[in-house]
Tab-separated table of C-alpha atoms in Angstrom:
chain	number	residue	atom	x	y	z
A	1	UNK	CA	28.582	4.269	-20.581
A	2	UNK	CA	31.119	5.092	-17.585
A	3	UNK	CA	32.353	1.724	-16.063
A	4	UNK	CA	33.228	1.519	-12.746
A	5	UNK	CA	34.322	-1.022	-10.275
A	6	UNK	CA	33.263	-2.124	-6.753
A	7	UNK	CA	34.951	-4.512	-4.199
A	8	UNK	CA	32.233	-7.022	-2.135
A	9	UNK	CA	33.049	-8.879	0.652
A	10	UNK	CA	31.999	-12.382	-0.714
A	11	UNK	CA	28.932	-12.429	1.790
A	12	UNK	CA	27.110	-9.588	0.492
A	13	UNK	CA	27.740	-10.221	-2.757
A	14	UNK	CA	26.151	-13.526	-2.890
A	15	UNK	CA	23.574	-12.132	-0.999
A	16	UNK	CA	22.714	-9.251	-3.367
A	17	UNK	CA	22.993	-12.411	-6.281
A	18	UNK	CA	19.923	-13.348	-4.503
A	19	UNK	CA	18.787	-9.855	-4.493
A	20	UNK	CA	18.478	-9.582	-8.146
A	21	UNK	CA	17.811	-13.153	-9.048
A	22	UNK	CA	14.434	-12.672	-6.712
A	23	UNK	CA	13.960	-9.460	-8.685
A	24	UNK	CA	14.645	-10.596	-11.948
A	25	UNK	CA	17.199	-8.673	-13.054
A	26	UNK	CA	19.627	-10.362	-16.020
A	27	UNK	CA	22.954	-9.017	-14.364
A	28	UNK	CA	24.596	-6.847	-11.396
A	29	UNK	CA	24.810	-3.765	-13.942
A	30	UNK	CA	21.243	-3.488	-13.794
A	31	UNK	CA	20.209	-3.923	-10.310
A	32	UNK	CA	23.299	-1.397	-9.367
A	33	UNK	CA	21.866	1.430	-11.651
A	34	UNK	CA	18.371	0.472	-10.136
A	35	UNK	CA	19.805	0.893	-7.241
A	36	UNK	CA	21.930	4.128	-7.687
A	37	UNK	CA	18.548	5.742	-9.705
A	38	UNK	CA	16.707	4.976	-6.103
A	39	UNK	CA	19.130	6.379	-4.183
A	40	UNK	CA	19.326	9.623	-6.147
A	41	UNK	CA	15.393	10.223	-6.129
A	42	UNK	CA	15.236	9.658	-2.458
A	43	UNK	CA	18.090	11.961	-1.839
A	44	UNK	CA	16.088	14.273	-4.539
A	45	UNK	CA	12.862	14.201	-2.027
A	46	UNK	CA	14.635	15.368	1.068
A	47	UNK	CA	12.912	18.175	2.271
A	48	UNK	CA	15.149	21.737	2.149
A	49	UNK	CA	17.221	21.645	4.745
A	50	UNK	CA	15.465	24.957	6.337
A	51	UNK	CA	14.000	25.211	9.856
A	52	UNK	CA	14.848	23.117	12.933
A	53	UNK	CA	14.255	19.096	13.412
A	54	UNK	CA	14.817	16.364	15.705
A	55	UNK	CA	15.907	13.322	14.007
A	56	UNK	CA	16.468	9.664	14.939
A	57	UNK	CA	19.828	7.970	13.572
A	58	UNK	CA	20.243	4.660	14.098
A	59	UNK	CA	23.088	2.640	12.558
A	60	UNK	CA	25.338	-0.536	13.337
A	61	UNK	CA	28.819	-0.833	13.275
A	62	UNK	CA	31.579	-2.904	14.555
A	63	UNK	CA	32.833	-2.081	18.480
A	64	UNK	CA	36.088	-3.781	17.965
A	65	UNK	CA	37.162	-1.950	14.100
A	66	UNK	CA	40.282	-0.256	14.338
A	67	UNK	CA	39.220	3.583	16.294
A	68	UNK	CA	35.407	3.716	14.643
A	69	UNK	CA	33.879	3.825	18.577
A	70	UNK	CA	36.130	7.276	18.951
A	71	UNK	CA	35.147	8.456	15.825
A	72	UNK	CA	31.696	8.108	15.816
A	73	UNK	CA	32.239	9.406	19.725
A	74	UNK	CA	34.131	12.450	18.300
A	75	UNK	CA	31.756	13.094	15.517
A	76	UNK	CA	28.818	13.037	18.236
A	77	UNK	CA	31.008	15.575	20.824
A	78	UNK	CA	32.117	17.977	18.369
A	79	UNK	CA	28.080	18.393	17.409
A	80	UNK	CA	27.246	17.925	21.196
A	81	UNK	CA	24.637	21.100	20.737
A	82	UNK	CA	22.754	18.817	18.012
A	83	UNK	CA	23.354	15.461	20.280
A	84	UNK	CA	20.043	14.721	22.892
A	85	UNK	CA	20.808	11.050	23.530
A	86	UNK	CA	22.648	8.231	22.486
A	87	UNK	CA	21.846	4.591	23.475
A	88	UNK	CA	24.115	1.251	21.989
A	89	UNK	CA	23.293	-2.011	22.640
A	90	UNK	CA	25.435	-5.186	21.770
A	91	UNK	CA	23.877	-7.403	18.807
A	92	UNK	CA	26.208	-10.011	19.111
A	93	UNK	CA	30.419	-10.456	19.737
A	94	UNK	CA	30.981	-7.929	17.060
A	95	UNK	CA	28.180	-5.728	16.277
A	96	UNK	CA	26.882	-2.806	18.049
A	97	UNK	CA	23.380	-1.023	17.133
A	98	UNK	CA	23.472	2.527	18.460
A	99	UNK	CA	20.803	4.868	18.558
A	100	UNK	CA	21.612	8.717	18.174
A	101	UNK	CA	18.291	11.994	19.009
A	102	UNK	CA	19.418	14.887	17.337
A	103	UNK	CA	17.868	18.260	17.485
A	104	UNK	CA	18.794	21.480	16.142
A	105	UNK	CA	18.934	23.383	12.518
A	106	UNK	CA	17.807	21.127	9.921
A	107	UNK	CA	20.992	21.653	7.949
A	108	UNK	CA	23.468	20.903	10.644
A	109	UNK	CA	21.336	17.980	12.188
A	110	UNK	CA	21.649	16.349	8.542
A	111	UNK	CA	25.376	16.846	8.123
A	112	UNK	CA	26.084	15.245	11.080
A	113	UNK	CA	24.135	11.915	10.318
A	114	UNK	CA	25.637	11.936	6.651
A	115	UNK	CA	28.949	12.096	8.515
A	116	UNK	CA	28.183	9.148	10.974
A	117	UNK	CA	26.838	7.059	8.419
A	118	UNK	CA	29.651	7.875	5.819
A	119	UNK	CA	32.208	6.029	8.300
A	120	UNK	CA	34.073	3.197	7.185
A	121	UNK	CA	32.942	0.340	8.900
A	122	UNK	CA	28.859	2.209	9.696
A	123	UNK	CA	25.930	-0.082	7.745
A	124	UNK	CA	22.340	0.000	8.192
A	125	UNK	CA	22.556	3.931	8.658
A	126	UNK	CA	19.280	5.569	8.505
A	127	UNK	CA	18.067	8.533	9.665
A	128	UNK	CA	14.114	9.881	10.155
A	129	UNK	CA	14.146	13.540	10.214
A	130	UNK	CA	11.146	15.215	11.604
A	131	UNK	CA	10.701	19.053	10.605
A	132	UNK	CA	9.569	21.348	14.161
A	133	UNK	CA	7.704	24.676	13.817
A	134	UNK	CA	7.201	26.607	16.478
A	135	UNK	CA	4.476	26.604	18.643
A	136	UNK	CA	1.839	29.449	20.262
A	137	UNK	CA	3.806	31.327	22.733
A	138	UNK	CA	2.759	31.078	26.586
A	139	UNK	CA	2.889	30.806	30.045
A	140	UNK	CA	2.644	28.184	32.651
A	141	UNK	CA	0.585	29.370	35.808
A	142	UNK	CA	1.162	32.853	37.626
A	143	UNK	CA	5.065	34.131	37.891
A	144	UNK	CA	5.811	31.933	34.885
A	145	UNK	CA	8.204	32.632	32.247
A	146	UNK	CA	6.756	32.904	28.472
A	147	UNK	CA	8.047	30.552	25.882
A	148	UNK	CA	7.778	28.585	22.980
A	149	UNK	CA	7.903	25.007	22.036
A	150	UNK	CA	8.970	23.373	18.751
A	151	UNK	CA	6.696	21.198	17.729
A	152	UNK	CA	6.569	18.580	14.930
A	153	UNK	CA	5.416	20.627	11.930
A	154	UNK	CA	1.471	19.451	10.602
């Protein structure tokens, strides 16, 4: 077996104590490969990144942390083509939540939230990615142009 060693701040590592003491594992080694097996079988079920989406990334991070509000800001203008809307709110003196709607190729809509959430000082990352296929082609009333929606695939 590879070892390998992780620093906790002394918080979450009581809480995830808890964690496997509720779940009745003997020691940390097995709830972390639990945990690691879990994260590799969702990552295994992510659809092909193929086709458009719009996607919902919410996350919460630290406002004060040394430059993370620019990066995250940077992250979100340098994709500004995949970036709807973004919405933060203030949890408490610290903590930010911040909402993200992304739209665009699959691929590149995915990159960018892996990025965003792979910041130092990002937790509670998740993102809900919905897959669009186009719609019937038409036309709104007389003189109007033709065109097609995206719409969430069935």
């Amino acid at each position: 077996m590879d070892r390998f060693t992780i620093s906790l701040d002394e918080d979450l590592a009581h809480q995830f104590d808890h964690l496997i003491a509720a779940r009745g594992y003997r020691n940390r080694s097995e709830a972390v490969r639990d945990l690691i097996r879990a994260a590799i079988e969702q990552d295994g079920q992510r659809e092909a990144p193929a086709g458009y989406c719009v996607a919902n990334l919410s996350y919460v991070y630290k406002h004060q942390q040394r430059e993370l509000a620019d990066r995250l800001a940077t992250l979100q203008h340098h994709s500004h083509d995949l970036t709807l809307a973004s919405m933060r709110s203030q949890l408490d003196h610290e903590h930010c939540i911040e909402s993200v709607l992304l739209k665009g190729p699959t691929a590149e809509v995915r990159r960018l939230a892996d990025a965003i959430v792979a910041e130092s000082g990002v937790r509670h990352g998740q993102v809900n990615v919905v897959a669009l296929e186009p719609d019937q082609p038409h036309v709104h009333g007389p003189g109007g142009r033709a065109h097609v929606h995206l719409r969430p695939r069935r």
